[in-house]
PDB file of C-alpha atoms in Angstrom:
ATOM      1  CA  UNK A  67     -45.303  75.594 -35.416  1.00 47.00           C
ATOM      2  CA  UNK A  68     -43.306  73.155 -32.792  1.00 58.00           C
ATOM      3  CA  UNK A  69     -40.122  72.427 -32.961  1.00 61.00           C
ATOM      4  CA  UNK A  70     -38.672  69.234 -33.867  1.00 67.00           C
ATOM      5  CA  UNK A  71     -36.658  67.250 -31.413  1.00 66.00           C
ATOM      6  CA  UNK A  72     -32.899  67.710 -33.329  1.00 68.00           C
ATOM      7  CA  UNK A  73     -34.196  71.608 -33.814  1.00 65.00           C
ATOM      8  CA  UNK A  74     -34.501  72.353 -30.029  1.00 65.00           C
ATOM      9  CA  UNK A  75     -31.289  70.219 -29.224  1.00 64.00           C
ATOM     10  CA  UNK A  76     -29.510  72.631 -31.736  1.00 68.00           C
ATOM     11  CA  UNK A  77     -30.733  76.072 -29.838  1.00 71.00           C
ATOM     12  CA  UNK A  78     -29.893  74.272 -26.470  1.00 69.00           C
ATOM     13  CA  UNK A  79     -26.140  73.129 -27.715  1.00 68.00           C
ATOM     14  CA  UNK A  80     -25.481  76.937 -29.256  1.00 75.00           C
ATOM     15  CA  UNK A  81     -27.002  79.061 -26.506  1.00 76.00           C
ATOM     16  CA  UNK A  82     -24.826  76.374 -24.242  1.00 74.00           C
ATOM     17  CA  UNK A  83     -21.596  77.327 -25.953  1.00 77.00           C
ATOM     18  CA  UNK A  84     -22.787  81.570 -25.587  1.00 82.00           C
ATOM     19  CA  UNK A  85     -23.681  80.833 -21.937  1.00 82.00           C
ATOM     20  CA  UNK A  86     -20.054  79.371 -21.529  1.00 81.00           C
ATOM     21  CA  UNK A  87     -18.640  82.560 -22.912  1.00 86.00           C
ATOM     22  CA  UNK A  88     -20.379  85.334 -20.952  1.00 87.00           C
ATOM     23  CA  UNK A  89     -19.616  83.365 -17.861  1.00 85.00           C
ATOM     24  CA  UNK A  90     -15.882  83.126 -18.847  1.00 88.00           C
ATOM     25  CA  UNK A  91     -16.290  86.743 -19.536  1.00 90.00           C
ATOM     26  CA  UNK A  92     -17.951  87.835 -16.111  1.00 89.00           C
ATOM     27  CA  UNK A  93     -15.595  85.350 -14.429  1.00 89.00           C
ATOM     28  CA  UNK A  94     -12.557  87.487 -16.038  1.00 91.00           C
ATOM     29  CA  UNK A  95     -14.109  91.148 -14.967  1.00 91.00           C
ATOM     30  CA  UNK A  96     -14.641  89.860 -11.553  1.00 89.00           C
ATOM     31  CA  UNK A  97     -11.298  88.980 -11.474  1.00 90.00           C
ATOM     32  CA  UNK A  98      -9.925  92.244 -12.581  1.00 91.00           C
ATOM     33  CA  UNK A  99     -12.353  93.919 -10.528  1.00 88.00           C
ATOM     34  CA  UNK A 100     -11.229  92.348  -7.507  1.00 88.00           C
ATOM     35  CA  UNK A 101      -7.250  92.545  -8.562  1.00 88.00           C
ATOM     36  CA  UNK A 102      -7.006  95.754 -10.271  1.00 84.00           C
ATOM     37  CA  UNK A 103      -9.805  97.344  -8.131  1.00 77.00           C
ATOM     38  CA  UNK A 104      -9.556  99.975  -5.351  1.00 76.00           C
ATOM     39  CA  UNK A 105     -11.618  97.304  -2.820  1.00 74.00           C
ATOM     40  CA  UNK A 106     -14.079 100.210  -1.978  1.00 76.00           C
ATOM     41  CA  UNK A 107     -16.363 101.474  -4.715  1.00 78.00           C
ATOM     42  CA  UNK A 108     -17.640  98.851  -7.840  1.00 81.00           C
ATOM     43  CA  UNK A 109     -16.380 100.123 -11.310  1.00 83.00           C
ATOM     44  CA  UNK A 110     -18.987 101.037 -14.140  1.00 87.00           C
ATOM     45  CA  UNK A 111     -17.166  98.802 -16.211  1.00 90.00           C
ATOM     46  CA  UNK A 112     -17.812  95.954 -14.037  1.00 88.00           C
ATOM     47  CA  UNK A 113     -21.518  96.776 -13.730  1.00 89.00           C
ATOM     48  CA  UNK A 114     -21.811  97.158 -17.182  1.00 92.00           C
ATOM     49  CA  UNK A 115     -19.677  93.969 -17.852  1.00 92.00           C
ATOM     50  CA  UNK A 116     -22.384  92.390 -15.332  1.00 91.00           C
ATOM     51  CA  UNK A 117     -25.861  93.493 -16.822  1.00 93.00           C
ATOM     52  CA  UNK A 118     -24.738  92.581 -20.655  1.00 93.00           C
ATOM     53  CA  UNK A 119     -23.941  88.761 -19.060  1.00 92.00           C
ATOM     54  CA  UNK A 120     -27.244  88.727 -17.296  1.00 92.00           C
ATOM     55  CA  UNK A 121     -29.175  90.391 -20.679  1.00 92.00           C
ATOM     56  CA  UNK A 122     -27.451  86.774 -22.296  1.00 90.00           C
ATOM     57  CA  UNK A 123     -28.822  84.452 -19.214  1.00 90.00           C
ATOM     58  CA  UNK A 124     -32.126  86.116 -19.605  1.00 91.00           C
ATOM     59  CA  UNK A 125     -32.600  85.822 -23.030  1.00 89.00           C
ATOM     60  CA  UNK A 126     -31.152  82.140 -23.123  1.00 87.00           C
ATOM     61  CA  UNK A 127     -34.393  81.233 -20.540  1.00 88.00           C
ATOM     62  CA  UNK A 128     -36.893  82.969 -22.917  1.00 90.00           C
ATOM     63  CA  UNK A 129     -35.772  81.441 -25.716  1.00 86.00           C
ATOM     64  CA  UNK A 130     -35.346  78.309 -24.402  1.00 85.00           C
ATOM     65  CA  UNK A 131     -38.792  78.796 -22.687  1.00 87.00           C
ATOM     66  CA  UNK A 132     -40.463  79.788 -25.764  1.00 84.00           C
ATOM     67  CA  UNK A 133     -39.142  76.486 -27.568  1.00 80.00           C
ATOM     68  CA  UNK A 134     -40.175  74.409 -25.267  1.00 80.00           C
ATOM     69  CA  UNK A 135     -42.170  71.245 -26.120  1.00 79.00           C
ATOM     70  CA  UNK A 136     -44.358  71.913 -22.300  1.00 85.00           C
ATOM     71  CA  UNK A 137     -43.755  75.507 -21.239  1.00 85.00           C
ATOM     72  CA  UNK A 138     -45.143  75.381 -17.989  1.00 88.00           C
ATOM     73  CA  UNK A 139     -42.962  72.360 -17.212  1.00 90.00           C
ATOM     74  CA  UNK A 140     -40.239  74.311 -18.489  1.00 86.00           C
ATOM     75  CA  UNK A 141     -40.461  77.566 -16.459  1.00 90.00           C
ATOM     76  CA  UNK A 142     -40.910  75.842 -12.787  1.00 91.00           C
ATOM     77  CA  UNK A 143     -38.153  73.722 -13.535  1.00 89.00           C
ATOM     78  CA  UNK A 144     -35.959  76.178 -14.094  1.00 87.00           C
ATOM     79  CA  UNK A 145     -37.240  79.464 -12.276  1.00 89.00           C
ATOM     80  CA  UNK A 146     -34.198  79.094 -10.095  1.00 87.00           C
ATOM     81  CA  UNK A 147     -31.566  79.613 -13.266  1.00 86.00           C
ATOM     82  CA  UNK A 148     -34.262  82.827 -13.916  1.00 88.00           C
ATOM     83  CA  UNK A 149     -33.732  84.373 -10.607  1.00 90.00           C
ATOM     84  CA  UNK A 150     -30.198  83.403 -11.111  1.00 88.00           C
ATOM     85  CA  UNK A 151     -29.886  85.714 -14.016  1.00 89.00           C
ATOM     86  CA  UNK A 152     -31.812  89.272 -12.556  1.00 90.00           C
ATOM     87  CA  UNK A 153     -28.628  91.800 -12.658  1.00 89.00           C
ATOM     88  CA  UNK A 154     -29.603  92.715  -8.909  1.00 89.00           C
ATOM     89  CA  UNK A 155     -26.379  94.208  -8.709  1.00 88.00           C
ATOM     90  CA  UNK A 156     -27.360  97.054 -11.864  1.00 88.00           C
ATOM     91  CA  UNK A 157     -30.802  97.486 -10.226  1.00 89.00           C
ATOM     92  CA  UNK A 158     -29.712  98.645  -6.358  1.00 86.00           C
ATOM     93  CA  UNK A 159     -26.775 100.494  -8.168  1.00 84.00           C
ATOM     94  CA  UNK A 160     -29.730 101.960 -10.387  1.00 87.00           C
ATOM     95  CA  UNK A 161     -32.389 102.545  -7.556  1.00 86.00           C
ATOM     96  CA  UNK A 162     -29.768 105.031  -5.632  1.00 78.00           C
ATOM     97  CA  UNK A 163     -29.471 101.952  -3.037  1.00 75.00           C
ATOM     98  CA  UNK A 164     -25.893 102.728  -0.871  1.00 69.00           C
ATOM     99  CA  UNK A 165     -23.985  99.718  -1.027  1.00 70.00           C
ATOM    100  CA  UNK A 166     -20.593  99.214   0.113  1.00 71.00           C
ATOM    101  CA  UNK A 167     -17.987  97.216  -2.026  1.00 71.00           C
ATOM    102  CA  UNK A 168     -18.427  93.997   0.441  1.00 73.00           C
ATOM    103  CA  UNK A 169     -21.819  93.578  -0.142  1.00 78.00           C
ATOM    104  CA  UNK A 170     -21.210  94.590  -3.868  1.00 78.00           C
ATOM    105  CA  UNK A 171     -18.757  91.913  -4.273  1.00 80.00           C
ATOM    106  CA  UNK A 172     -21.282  89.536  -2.695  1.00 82.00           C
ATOM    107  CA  UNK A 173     -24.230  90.653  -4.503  1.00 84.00           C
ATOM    108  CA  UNK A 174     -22.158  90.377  -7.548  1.00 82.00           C
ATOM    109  CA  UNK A 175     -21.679  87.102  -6.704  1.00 84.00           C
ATOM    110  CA  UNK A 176     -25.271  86.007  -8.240  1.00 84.00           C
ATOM    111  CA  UNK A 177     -24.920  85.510 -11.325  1.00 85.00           C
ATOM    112  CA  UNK A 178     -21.639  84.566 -11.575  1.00 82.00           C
ATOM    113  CA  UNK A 179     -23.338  81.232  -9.677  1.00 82.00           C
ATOM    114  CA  UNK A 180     -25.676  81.182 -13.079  1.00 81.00           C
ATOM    115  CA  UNK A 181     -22.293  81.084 -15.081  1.00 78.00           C
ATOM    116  CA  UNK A 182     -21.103  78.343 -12.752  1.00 76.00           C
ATOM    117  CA  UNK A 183     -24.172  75.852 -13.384  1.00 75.00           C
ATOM    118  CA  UNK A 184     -24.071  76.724 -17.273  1.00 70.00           C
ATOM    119  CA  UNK A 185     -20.496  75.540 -17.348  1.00 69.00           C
ATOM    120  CA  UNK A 186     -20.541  72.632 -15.104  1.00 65.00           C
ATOM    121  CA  UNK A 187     -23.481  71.756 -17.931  1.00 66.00           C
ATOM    122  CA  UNK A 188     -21.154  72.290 -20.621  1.00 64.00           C
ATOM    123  CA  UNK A 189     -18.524  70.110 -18.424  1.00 63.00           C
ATOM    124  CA  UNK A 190     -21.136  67.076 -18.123  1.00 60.00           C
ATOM    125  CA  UNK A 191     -21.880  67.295 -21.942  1.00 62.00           C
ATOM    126  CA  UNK A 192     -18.634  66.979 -23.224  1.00 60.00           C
ATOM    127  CA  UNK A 193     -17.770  64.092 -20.600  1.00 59.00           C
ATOM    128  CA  UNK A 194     -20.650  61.615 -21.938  1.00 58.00           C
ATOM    129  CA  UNK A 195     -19.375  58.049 -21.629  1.00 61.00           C
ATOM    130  CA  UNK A 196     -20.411  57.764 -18.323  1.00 65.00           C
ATOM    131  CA  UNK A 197     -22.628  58.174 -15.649  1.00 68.00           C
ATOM    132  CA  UNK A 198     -19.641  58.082 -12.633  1.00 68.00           C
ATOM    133  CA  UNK A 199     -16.950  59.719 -14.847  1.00 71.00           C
ATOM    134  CA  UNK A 200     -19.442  62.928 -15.932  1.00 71.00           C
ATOM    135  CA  UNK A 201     -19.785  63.326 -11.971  1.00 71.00           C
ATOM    136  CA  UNK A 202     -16.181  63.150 -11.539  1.00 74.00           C
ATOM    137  CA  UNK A 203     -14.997  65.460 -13.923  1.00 76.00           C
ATOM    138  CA  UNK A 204     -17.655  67.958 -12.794  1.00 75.00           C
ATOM    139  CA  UNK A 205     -16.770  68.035  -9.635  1.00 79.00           C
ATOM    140  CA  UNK A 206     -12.983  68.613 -10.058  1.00 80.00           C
ATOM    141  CA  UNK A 207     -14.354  71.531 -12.318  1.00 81.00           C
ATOM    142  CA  UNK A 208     -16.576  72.302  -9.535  1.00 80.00           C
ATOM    143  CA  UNK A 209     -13.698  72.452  -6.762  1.00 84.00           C
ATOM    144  CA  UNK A 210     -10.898  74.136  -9.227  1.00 87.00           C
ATOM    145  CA  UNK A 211     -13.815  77.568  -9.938  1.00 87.00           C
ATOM    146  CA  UNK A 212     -15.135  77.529  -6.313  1.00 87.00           C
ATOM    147  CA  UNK A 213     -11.806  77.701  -5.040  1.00 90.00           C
ATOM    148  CA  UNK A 214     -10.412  79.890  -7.515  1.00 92.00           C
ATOM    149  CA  UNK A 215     -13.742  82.202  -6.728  1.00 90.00           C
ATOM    150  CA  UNK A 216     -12.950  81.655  -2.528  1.00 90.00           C
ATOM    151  CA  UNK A 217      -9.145  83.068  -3.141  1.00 91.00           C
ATOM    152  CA  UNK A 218     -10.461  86.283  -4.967  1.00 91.00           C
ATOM    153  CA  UNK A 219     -13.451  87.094  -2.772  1.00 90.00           C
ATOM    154  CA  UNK A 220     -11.136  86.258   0.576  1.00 92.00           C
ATOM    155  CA  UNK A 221      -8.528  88.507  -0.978  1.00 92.00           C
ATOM    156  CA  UNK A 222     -11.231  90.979  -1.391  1.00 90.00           C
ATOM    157  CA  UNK A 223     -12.374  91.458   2.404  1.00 89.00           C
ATOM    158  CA  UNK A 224      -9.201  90.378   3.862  1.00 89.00           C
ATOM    159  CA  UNK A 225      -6.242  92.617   1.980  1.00 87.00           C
ATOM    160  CA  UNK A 226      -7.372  95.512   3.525  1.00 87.00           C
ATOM    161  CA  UNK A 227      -7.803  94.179   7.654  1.00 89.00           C
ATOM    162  CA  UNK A 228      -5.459  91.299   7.337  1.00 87.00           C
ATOM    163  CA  UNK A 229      -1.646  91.920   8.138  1.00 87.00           C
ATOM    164  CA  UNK A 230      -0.703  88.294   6.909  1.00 88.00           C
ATOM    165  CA  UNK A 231      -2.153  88.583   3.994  1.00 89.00           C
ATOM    166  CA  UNK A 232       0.774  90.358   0.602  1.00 87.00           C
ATOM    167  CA  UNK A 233      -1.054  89.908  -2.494  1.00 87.00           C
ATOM    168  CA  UNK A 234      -3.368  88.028  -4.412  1.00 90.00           C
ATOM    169  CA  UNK A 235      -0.855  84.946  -4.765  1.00 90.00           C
ATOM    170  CA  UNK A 236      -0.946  84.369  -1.087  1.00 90.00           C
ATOM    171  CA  UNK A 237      -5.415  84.446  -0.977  1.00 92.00           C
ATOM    172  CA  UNK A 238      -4.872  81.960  -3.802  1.00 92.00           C
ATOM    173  CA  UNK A 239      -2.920  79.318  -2.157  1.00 91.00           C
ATOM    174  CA  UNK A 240      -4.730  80.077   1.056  1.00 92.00           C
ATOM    175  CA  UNK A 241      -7.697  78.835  -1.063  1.00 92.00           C
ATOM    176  CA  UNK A 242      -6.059  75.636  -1.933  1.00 90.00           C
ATOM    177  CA  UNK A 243      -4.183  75.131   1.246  1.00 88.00           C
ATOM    178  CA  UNK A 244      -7.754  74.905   2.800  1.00 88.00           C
ATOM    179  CA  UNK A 245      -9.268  72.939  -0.085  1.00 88.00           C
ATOM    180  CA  UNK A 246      -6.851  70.458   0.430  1.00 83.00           C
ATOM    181  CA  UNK A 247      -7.502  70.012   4.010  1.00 78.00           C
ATOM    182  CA  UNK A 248      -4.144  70.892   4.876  1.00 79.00           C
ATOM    183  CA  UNK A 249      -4.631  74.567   6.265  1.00 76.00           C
ATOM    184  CA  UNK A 250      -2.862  78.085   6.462  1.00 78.00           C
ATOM    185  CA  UNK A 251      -1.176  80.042   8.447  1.00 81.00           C
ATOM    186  CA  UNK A 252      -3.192  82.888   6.908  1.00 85.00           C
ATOM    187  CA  UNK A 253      -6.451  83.429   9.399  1.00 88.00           C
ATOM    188  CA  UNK A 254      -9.742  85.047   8.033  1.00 88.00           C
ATOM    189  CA  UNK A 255      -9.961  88.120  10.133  1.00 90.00           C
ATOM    190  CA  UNK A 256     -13.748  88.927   8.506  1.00 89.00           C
ATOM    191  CA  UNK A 257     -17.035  86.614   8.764  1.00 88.00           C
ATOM    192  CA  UNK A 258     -16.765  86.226   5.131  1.00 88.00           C
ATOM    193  CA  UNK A 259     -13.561  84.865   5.287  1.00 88.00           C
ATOM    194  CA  UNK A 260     -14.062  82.793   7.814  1.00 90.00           C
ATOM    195  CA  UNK A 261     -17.253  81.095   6.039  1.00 89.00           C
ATOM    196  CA  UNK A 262     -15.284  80.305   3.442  1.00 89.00           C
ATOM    197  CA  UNK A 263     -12.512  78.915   5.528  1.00 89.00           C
ATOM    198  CA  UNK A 264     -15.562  76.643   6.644  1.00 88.00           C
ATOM    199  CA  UNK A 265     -17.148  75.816   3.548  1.00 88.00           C
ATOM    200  CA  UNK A 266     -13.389  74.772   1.587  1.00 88.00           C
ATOM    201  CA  UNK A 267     -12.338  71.939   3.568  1.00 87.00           C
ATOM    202  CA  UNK A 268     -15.770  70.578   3.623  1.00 86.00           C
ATOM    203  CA  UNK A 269     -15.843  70.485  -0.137  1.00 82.00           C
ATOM    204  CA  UNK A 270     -12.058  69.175  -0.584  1.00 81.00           C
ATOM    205  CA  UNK A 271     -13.411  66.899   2.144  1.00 82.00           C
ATOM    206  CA  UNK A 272     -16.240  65.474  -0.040  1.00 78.00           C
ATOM    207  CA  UNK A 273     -14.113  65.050  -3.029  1.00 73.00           C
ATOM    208  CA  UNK A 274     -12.470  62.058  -1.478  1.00 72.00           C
ATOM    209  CA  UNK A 275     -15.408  59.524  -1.631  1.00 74.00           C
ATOM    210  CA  UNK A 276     -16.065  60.814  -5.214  1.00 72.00           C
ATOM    211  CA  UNK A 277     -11.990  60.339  -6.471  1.00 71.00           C
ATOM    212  CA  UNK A 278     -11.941  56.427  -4.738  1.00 75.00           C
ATOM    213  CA  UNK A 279     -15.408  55.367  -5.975  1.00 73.00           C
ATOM    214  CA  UNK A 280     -13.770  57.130  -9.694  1.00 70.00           C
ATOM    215  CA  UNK A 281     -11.016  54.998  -9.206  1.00 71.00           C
ATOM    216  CA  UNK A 282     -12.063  51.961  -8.230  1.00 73.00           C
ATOM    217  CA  UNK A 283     -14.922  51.576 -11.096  1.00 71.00           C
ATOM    218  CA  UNK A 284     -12.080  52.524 -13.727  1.00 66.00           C
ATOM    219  CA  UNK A 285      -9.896  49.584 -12.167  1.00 67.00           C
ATOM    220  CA  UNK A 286     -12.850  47.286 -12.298  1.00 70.00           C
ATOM    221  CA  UNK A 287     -13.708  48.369 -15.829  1.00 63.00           C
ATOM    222  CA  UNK A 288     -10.191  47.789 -17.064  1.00 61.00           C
ATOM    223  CA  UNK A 289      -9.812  44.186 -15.066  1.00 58.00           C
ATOM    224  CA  UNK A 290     -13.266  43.090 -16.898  1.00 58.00           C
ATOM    225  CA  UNK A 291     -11.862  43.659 -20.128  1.00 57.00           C
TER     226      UNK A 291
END
């Protein structure tokens, strides 16, 4: 039997608000992982943190695949947020694979980009008056996690090689320092570090176009009326 219209927008608004969870929740044992952690081996708390989130990614696709109106539509369309959600990280550590904590981290990294899109959904769906101010508010979402994300992974190759570097405080504003286009007088020292010390300006750098064009249709809007 097929489901009606206000029946599959129903399962796609819950399994929205469970994805939003088990992102937060991965996003919070990354963070402790990364804090707390000894920056060498991966905890089994953390891995087993990791494969329960990805169990709730993989069973939001079936379902979701299963209720779809054209399946086949359904599964090519979104075979990237399926690949998204494979807990690579459980099946090296399960397949005997040595892997240090850097690529671990890295690795790690995967899903937590599933968790990302599923919130940045959420984000869009709850900002619904407009077409400009739904891309607005996503991507301030966008640049707060990224850069939030940047300062713990750059604290987690750099606290051990970098002199400058006291604390997780100081990878934090180094994150926004860059973000902001402004700079630090903390230097990567690693290749990771340094690709994000790329890839943070060029984002805060993009944000510009998207906060004036914002801006100026709000003033317009309010002048019309």
């Amino acid at each position: 039997m097929s489901l009606t219209q206000s029946a599959r927008a129903g399962i796609r608004d819950a399994l929205g608000v469970v994805k939003l969870i088990a992102g937060l929740v991965l996003l919070v044992a990354l963070s402790w992982e990364i804090i707390a952690g000894d920056h060498v081996h991966v905890s089994r708390t953390y891995l087993a943190i990791q494969f329960v989130v990805c169990l709730v990614f993989l069973c939001d696709f079936f379902v979701r695949w299963a209720a779809a109106e054209r399946p086949g539509r359904f599964f090519w369309r979104n075979l990237p947020f399926l690949l998204l959600s494979v807990p690579y990280l459980n099946i090296l550590a399960w397949s005997g694979v040595g892997m240090t904590h850097d690529w671990g981290v890295l690795v790690g990294l995967i899903p937590l980009l599933r968790a990302f899109l599923a919130m940045v959904i959420i984000v869009r769906w709850l900002v619904s008056e407009n077409r400009m101010r739904r891309l607005f508010f996503a991507y301030i979402f966008t640049v707060v996690i990224f850069t939030y994300i940047s300062g713990l992974v750059f604290y987690d190759y750099e606290v051990l090689v970098n002199p400058k570097l006291h604390g997780f405080g100081n990878a934090l504003w180094w994150a926004w320092m860059n973000v902001t286009t402004v700079g630090a007088e903390i230097f990567p020292v690693t290749a990771v570090g340094k690709v994000f010390c790329v890839l943070l300006p060029s984002l805060g750098m993009m944000f510009f176009p998207i906060f004036t064009t914002y801006v100026l249709q709000e003033y317009t809007h309010k002048k019309g009326e």
